[in-house]
Tab-separated table of C-alpha atoms and ligand atoms in Angstrom:
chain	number	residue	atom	x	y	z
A	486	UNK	CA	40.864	6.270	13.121
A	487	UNK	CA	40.275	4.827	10.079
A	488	UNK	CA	40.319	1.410	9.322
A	489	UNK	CA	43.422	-0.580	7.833
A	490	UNK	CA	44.474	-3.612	6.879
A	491	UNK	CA	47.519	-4.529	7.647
A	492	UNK	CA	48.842	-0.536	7.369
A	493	UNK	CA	47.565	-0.807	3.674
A	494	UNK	CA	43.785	1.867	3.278
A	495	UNK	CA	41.202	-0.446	2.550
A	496	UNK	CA	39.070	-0.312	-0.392
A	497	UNK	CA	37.253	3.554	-0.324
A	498	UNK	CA	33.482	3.491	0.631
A	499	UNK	CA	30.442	5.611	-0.205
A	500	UNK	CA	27.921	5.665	2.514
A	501	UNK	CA	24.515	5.898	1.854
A	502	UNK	CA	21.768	6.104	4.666
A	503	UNK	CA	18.319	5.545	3.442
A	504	UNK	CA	19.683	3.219	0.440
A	505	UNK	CA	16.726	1.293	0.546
A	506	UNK	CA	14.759	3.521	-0.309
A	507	UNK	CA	13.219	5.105	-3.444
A	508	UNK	CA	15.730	7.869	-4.525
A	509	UNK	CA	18.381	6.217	-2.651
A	510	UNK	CA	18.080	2.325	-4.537
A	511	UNK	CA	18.283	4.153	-7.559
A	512	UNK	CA	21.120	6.145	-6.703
A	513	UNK	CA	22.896	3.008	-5.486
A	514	UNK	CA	22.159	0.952	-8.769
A	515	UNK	CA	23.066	3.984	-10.945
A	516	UNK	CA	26.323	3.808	-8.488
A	517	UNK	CA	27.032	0.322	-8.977
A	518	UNK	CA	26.135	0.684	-13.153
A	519	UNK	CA	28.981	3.259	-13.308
A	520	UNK	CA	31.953	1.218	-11.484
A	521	UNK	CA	33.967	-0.182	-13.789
A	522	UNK	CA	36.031	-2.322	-11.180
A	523	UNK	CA	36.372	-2.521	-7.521
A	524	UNK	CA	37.110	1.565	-7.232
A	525	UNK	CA	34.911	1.893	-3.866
A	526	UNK	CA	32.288	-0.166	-2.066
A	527	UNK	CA	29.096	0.857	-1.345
A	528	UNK	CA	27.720	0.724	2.081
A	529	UNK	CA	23.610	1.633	3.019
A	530	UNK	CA	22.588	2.026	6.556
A	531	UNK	CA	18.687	2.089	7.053
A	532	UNK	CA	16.001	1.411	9.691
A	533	UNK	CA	13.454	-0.266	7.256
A	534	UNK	CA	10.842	2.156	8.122
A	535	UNK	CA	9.845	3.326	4.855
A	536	UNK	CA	11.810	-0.178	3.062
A	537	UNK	CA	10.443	-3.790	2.810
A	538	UNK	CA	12.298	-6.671	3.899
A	539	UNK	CA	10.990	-10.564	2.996
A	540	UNK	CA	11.237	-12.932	5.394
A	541	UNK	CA	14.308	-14.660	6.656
A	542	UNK	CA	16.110	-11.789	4.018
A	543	UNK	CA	19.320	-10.315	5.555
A	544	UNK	CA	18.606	-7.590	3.243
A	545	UNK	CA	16.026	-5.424	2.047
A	546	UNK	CA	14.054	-6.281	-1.216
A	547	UNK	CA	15.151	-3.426	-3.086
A	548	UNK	CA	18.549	-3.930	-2.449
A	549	UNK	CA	18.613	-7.749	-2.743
A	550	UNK	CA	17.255	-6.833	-6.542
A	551	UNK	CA	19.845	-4.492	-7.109
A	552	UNK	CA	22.824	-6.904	-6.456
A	553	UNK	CA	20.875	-9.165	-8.971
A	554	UNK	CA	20.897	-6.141	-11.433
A	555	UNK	CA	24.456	-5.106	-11.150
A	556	UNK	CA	25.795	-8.597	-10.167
A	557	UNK	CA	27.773	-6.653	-7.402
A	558	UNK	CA	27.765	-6.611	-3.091
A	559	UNK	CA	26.228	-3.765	-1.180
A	560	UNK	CA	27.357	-3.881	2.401
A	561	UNK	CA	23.994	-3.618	4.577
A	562	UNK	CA	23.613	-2.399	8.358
A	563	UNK	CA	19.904	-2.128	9.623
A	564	UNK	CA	20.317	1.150	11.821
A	565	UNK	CA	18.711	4.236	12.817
A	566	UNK	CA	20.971	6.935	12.068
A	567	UNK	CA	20.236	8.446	15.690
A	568	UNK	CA	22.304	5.646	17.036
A	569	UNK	CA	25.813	7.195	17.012
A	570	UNK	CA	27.232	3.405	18.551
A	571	UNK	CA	25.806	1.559	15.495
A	572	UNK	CA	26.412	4.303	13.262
A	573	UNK	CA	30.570	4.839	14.305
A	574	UNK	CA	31.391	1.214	14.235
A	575	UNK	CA	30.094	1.463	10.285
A	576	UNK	CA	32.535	3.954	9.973
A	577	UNK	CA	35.199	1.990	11.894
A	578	UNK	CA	34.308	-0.646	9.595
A	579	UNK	CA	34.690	0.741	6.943
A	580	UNK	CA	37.011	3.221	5.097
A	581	UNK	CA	34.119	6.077	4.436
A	582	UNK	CA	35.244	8.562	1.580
A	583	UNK	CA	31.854	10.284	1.395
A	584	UNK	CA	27.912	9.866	2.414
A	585	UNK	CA	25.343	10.647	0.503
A	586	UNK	CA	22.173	11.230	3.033
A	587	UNK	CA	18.963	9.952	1.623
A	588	UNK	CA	17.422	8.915	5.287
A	589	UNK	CA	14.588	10.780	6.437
A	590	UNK	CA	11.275	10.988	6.598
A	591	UNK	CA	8.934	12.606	4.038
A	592	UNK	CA	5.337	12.585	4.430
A	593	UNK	CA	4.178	15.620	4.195
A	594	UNK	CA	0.763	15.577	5.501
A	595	UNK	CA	1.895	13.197	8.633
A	596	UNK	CA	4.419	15.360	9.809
A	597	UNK	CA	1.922	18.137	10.105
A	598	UNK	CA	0.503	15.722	12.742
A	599	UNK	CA	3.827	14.301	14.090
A	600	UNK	CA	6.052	17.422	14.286
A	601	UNK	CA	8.475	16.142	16.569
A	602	UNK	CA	8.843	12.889	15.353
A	603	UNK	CA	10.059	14.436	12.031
A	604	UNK	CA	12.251	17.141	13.568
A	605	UNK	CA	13.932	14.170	15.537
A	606	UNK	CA	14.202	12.047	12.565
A	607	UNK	CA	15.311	14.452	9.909
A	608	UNK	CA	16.952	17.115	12.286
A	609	UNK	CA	18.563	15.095	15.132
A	610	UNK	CA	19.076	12.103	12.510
A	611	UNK	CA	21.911	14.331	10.273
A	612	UNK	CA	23.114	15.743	13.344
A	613	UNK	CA	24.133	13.058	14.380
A	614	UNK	CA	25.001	11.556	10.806
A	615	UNK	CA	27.596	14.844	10.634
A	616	UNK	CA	29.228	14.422	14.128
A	617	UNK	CA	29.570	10.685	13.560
A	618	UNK	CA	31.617	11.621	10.343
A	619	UNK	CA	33.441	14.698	11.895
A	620	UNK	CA	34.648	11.978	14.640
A	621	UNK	CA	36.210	10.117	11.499
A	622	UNK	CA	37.738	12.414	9.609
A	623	UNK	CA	34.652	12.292	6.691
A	624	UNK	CA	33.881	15.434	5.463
A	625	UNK	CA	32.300	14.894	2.100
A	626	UNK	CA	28.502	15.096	2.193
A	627	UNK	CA	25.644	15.040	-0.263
A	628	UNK	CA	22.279	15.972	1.062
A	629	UNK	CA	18.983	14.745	-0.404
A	630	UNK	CA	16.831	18.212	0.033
A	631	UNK	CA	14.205	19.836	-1.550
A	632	UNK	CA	12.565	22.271	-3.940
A	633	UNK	CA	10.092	22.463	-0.929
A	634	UNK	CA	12.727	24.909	0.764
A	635	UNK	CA	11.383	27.704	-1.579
A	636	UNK	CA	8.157	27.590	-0.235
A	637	UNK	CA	5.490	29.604	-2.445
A	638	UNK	CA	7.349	30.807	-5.373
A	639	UNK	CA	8.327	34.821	-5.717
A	640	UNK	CA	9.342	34.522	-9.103
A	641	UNK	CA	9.975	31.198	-11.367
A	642	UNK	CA	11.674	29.213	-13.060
A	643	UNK	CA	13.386	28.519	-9.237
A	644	UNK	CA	16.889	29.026	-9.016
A	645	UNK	CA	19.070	28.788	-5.897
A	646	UNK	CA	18.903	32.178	-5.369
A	647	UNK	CA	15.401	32.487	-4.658
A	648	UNK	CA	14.864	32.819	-0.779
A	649	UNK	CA	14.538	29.509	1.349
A	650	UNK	CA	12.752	29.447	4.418
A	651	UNK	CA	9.617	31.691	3.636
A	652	UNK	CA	6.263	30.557	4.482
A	653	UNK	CA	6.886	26.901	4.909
A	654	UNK	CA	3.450	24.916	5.595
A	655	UNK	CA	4.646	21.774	7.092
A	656	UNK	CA	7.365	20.813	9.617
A	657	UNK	CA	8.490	18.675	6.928
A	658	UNK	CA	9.160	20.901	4.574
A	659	UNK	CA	11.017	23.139	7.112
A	660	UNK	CA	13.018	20.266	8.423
A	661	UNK	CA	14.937	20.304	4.933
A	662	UNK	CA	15.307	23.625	5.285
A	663	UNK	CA	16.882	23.755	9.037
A	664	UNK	CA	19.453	21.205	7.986
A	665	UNK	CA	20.109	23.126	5.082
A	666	UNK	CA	21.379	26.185	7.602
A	667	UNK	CA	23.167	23.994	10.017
A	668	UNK	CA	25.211	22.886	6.791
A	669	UNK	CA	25.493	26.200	6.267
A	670	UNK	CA	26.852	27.100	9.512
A	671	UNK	CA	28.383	23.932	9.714
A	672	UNK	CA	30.782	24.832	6.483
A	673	UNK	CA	31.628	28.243	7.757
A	674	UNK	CA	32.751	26.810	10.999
A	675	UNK	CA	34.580	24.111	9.303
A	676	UNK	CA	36.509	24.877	6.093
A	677	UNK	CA	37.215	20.833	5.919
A	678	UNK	CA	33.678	20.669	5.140
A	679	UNK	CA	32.184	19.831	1.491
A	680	UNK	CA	28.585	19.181	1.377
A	681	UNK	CA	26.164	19.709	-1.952
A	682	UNK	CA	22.443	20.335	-0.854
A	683	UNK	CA	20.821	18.625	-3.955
A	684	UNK	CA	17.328	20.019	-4.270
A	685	UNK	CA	15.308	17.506	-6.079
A	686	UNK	CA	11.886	18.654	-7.838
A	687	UNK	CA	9.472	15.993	-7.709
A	688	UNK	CA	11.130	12.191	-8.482
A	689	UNK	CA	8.834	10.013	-10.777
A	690	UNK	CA	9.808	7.323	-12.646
A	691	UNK	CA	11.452	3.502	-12.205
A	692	UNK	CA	15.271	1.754	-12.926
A	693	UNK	CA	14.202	0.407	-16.837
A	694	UNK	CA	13.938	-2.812	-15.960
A	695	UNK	CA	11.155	-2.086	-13.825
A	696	UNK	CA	12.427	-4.241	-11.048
A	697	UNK	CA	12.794	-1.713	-8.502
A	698	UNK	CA	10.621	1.221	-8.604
A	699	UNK	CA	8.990	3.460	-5.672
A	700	UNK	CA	6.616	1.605	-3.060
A	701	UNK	CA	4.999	3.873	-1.581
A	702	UNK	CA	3.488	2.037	2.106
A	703	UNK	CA	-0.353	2.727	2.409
A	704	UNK	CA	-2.287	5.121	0.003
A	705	UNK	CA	-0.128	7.651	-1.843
A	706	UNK	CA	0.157	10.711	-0.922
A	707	UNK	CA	1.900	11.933	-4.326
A	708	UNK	CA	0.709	12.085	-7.751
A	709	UNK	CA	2.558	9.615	-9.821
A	710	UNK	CA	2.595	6.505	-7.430
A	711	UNK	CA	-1.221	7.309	-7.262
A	712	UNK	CA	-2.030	7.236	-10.841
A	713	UNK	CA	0.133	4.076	-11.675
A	714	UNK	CA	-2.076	2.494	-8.568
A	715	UNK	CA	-5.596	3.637	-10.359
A	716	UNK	CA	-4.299	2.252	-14.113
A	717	UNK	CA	-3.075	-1.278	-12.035
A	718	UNK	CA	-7.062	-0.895	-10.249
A	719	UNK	CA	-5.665	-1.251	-7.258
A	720	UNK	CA	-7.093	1.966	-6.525
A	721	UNK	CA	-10.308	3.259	-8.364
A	722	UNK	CA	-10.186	7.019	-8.991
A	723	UNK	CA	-7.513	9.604	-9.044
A	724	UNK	CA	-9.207	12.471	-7.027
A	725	UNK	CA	-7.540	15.606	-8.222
A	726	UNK	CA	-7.046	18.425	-6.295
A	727	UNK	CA	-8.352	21.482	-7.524
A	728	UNK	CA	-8.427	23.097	-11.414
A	729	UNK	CA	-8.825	26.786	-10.387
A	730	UNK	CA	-5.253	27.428	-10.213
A	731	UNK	CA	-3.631	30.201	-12.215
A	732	UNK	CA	-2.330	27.680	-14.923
A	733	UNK	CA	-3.127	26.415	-18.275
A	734	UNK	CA	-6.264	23.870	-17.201
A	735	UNK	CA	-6.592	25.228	-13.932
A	736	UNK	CA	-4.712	22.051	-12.020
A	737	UNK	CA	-0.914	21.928	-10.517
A	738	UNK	CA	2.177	22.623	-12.631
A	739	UNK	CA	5.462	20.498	-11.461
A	740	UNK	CA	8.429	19.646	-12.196
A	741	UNK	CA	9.069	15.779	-12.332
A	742	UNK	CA	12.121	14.322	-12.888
A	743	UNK	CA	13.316	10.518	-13.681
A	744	UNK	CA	14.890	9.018	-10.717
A	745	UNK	CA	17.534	7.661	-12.845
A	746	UNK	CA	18.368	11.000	-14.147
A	747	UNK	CA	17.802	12.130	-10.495
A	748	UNK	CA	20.450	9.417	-9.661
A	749	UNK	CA	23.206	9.916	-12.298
A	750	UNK	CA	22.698	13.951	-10.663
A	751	UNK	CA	24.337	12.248	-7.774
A	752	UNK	CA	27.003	10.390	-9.480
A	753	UNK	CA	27.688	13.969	-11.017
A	754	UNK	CA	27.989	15.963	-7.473
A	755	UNK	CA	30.471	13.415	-6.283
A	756	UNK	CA	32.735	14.449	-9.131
A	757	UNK	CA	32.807	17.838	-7.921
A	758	UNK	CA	34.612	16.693	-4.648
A	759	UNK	CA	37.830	15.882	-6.696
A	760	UNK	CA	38.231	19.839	-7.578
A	761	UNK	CA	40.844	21.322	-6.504
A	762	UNK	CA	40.106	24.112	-3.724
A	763	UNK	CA	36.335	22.897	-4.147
A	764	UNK	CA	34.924	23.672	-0.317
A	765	UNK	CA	32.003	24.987	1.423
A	766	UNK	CA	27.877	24.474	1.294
A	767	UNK	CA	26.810	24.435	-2.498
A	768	UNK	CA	22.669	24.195	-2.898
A	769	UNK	CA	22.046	22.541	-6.544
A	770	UNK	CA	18.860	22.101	-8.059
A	771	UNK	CA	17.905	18.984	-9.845
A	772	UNK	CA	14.943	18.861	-12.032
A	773	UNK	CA	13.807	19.455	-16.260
A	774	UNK	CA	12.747	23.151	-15.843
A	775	UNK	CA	9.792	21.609	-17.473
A	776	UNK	CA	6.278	21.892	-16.002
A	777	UNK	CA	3.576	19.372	-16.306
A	778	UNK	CA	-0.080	20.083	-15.377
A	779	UNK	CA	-1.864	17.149	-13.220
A	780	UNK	CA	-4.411	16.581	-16.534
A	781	UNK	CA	-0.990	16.106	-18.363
A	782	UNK	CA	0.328	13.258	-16.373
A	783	UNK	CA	-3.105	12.011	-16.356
A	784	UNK	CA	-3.025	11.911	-20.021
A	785	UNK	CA	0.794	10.910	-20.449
A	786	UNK	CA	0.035	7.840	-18.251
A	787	UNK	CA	-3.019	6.810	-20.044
A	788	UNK	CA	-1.311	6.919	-23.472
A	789	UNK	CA	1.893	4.930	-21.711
A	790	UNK	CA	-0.047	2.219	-19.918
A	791	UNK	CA	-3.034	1.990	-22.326
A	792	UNK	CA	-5.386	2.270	-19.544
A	793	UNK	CA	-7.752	4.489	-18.429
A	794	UNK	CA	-7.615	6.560	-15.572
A	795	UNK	CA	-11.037	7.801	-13.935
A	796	UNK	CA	-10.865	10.851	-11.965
A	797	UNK	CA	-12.359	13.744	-10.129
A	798	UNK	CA	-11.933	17.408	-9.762
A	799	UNK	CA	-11.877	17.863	-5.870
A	800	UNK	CA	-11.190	21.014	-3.544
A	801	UNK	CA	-7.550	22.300	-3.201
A	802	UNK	CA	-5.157	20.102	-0.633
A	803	UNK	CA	-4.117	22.399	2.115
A	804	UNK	CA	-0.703	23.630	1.772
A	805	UNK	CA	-0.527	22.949	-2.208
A	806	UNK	CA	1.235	26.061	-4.282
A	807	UNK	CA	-0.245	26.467	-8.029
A	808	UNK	CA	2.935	25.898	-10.047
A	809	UNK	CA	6.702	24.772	-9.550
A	810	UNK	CA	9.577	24.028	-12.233
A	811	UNK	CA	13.437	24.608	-11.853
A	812	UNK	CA	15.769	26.903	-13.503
A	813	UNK	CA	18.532	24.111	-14.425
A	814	UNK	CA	21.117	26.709	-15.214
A	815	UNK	CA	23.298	25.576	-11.662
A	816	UNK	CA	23.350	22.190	-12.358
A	817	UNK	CA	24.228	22.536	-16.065
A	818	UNK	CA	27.637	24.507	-15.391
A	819	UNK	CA	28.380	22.999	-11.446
A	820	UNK	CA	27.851	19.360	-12.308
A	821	UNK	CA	27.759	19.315	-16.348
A	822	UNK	CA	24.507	17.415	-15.444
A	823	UNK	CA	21.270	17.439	-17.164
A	824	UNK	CA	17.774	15.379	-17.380
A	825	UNK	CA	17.660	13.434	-20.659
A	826	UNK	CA	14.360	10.948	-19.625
A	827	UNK	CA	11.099	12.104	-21.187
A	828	UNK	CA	7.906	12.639	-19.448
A	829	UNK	CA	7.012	9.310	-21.883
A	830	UNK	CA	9.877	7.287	-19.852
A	831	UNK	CA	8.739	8.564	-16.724
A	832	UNK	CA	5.365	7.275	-17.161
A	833	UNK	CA	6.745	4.153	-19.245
A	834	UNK	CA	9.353	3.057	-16.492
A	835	UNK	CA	6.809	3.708	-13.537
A	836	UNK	CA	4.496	1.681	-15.707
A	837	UNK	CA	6.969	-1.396	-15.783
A	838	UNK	CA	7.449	-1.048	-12.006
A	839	UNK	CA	3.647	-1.110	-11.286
A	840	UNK	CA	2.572	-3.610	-13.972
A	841	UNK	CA	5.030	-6.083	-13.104
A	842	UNK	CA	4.827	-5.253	-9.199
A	843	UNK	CA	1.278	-4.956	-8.573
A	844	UNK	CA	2.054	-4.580	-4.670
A	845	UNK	CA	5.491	-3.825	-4.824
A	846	UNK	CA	8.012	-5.483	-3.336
A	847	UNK	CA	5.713	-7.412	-1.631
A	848	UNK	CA	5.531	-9.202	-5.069
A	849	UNK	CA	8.495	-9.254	-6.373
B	1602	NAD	P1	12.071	6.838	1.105
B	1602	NAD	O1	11.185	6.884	2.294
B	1602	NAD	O2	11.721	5.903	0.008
B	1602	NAD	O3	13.577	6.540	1.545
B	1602	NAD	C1	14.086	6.948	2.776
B	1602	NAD	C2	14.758	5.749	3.419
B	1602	NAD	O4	15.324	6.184	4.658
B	1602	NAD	C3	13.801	4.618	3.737
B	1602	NAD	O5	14.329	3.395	3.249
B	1602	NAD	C4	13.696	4.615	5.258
B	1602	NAD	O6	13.513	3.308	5.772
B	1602	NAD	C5	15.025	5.227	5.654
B	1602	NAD	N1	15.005	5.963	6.932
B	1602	NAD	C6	14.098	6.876	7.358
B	1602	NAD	N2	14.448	7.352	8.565
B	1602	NAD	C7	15.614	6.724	8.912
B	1602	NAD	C8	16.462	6.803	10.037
B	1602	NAD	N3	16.194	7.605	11.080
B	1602	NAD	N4	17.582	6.029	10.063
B	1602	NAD	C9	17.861	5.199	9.027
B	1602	NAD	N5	17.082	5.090	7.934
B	1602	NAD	C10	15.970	5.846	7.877
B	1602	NAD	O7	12.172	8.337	0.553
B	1602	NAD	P2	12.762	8.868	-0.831
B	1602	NAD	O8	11.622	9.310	-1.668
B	1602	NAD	O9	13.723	7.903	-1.350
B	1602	NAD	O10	13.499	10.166	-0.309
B	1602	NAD	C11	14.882	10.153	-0.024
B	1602	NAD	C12	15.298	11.519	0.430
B	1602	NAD	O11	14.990	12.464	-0.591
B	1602	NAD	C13	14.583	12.021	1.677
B	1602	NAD	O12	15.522	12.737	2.447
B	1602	NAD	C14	13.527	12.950	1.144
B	1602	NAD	O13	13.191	13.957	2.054
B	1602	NAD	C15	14.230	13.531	-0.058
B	1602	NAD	N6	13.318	14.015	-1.096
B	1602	NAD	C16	12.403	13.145	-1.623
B	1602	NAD	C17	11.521	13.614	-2.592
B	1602	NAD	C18	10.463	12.705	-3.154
B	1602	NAD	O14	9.456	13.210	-3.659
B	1602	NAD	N7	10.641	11.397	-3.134
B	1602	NAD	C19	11.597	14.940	-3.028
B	1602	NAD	C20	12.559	15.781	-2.466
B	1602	NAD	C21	13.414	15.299	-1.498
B	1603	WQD	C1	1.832	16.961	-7.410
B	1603	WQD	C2	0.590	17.623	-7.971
B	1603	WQD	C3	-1.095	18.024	-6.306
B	1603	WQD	C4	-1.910	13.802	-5.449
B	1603	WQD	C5	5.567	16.846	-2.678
B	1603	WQD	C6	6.206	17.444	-1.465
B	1603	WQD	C7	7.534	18.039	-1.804
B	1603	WQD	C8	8.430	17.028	-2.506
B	1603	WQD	C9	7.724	16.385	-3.650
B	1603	WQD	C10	9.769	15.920	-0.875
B	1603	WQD	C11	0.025	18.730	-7.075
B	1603	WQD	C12	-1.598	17.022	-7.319
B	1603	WQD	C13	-1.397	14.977	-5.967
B	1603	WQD	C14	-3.263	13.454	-5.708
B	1603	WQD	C15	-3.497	15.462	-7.019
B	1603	WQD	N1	8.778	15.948	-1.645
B	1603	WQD	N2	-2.175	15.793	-6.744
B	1603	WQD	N3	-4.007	14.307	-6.489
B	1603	WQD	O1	2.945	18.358	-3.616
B	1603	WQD	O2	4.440	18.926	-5.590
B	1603	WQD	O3	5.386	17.845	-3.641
B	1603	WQD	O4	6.457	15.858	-3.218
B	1603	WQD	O5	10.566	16.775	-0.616
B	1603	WQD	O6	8.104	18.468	-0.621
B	1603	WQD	O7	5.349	18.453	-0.959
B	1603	WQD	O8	3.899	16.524	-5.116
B	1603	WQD	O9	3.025	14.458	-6.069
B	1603	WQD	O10	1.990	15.331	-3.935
B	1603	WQD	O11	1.581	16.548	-6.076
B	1603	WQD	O12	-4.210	16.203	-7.712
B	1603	WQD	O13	-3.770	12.429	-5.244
B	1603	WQD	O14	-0.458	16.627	-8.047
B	1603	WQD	O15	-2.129	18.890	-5.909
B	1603	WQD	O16	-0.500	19.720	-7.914
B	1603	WQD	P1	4.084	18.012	-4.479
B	1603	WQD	P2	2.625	15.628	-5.250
């Protein structure tokens, strides 16, 4: 059942698990930015395991900063999204139009050492998510995957046609791509189904203000949160892996994309649910098309923050591919989307973040 109040359909909500976090906060803001009234609420489940929470807080830092932002309420439930109880009476509390699924988690490396830990979070977590909205009628669903799916690339730029699935390294990377097929199967079982499998390239970047940003807990694994912690000296040396790759100065080619632009990709997919006869799994990837070398964001950082960034040419990390960008063609005509930030925002916004947030939201 949905919920009612007094017979009259409460206000529609957007459910987003893993709001806290880094894509997700921004998506939420970005959200909140957009709504010109009271057109839906927005409600984040998470379990705080990758999000900080200050003492005696009800909510988590990043989204306590966000209602300062927007001046608006997010509706907060700290819950695994394995807990079907906790996760139903959300959905009995609220009147849940769609769910955008940020919730996971994404360390690469660890989940090479903790294989089951991520299949139950990422696999058995969305299972669960999609029963718990099947049992309420919800059938709208935005999925936060990943150009990782693609594996090592057969031809570039990547476009959604390129097989999925092929020589996956890490149980991470092929827990984005199982729930991509059980979507799959999921929406050919189930015409009520509508679920867009967003497949970011690599996020970078912080909300302008640089208030709420990505805080990464422990050493970074990724690039950018790694520089921006060498220029703030909290670490001492970028250590880069390997410049005997197949590309201009030898190091990795990506694709980075703004996380605002990365957000207002989401705004963008929800519009898509309002077409008429609009059904089905739909993979769209988000990202520039643009590759940057490592030495590039090295550079682009240095002449953002003014600071210098020591590194050092180390082997190849296990598992790495020499070069990724997207082909942006999909999300151009799908979701009349495209990424306006420049790498010089990316590095300026993420700059903001870390300068102002030395440790995060520890800080803040
Ligand atoms: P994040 O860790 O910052 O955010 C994930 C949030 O989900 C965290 O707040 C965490 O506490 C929460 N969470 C984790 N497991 C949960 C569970 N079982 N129940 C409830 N909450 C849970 O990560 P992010 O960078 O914001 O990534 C968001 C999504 O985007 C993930 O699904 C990730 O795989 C995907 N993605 C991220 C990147 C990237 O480079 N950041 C790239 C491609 C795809
Ligand atoms: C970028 C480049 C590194 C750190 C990962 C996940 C992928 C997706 C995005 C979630 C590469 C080099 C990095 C460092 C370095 N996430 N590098 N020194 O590996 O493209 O993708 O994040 O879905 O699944 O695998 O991103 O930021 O780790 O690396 O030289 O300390 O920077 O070798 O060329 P990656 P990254």
């Amino acid at each position: 059942m949905k919920p009612t109040e007094n017979g009259i359909t409460m206000t529609p909500a957007i459910l987003v698990t893993g709001g806290a976090g880094y894509v997700g906060s921004h998506t939420v803001t970005t959200l909140l930015e957009r709504q010109s009234g009271q057109e839906f609420e927005i409600v984040v489940v998470d379990n705080l395991s990758n999000a900080y929470r200050s003492e005696g807080q009800k909510k988590p830092e990043s989204l306590r900063i966000i209602e300062e932002i927007t001046n608006k309420t997010i509706h907060f439930y700290e819950l695994d999204i394995r807990d079907a109880d906790a996760l139903s009476k959300v959905f009995e509390t609220h009147n849940v139009e769609c769910v955008i699924h940020f919730a996971a988690l994404k360390a690469v490396g660890e989940s090479v050492e903790k294989p089951l830990e991520y299949y139950q979070a990422n696999i058995g977590g969305t299972c669960t998510l999609m029963e718990t909205m099947r049992k309420y009628g919800v059938f709208k669903l935005i999925y936060s995957s990943s150009c990782t799916v693609y594996g090592e690339p057969e031809r570039l730029p990547l476009d959604e046609g390129h097989p999925t699935g092929r020589g996956l390294t890490s149980p991470y990377g092929k827990s984005k791509y199982f729930c991509e097929e059980i979507m799959k199967d999921l929406s050919i079982s189930d015409k009520k189904w509508k679920i867009i499998s967003l497949r970011y390239f690599n996020p970078v970047g912080a909300h302008r203000s640089g208030r709420i940003g990505e805080d990464p807990a422990g050493i970074p694994n990724n690039l950018m949160p790694f520089i921006a912690q060498v220029a703030v000296g909290r670490l001492s040396e970028l250590k880069v892996f390997g410049n005997d790759y197949p590309t201009p100065d030898g190091t990795g080619v990506r694709d980075y994309i703004h996380v605002e632009d990365l957000a207002e990709g989401h705004v963008k997919a929800m519009k898509l649910f309002q077409q008429p006869g609009f059904s089905g799994f739909h993979a769209i990837n988000l990202g520039t098309g643009t590759g940057y070398s490592v030495l590039e964001m090295v550079a682009a950082f240095k002449a953002a923050s003014g600071k210098d960034i020591p590194y050092r040419i180390i082997g190849r990390r296990a598992g790495d591919i020499a070069t990724n960008y997207s082909d942006v063609a999909l999300s151009h005509k799908l979701l009349g989307w495209r990424a306006v930030k420049t790498l010089e925002d990316m590095c300026a916004d993420t700059w903001r973040w870390q300068s102002k947030n030395p440790n995060g939201f520890k800080t803040s």
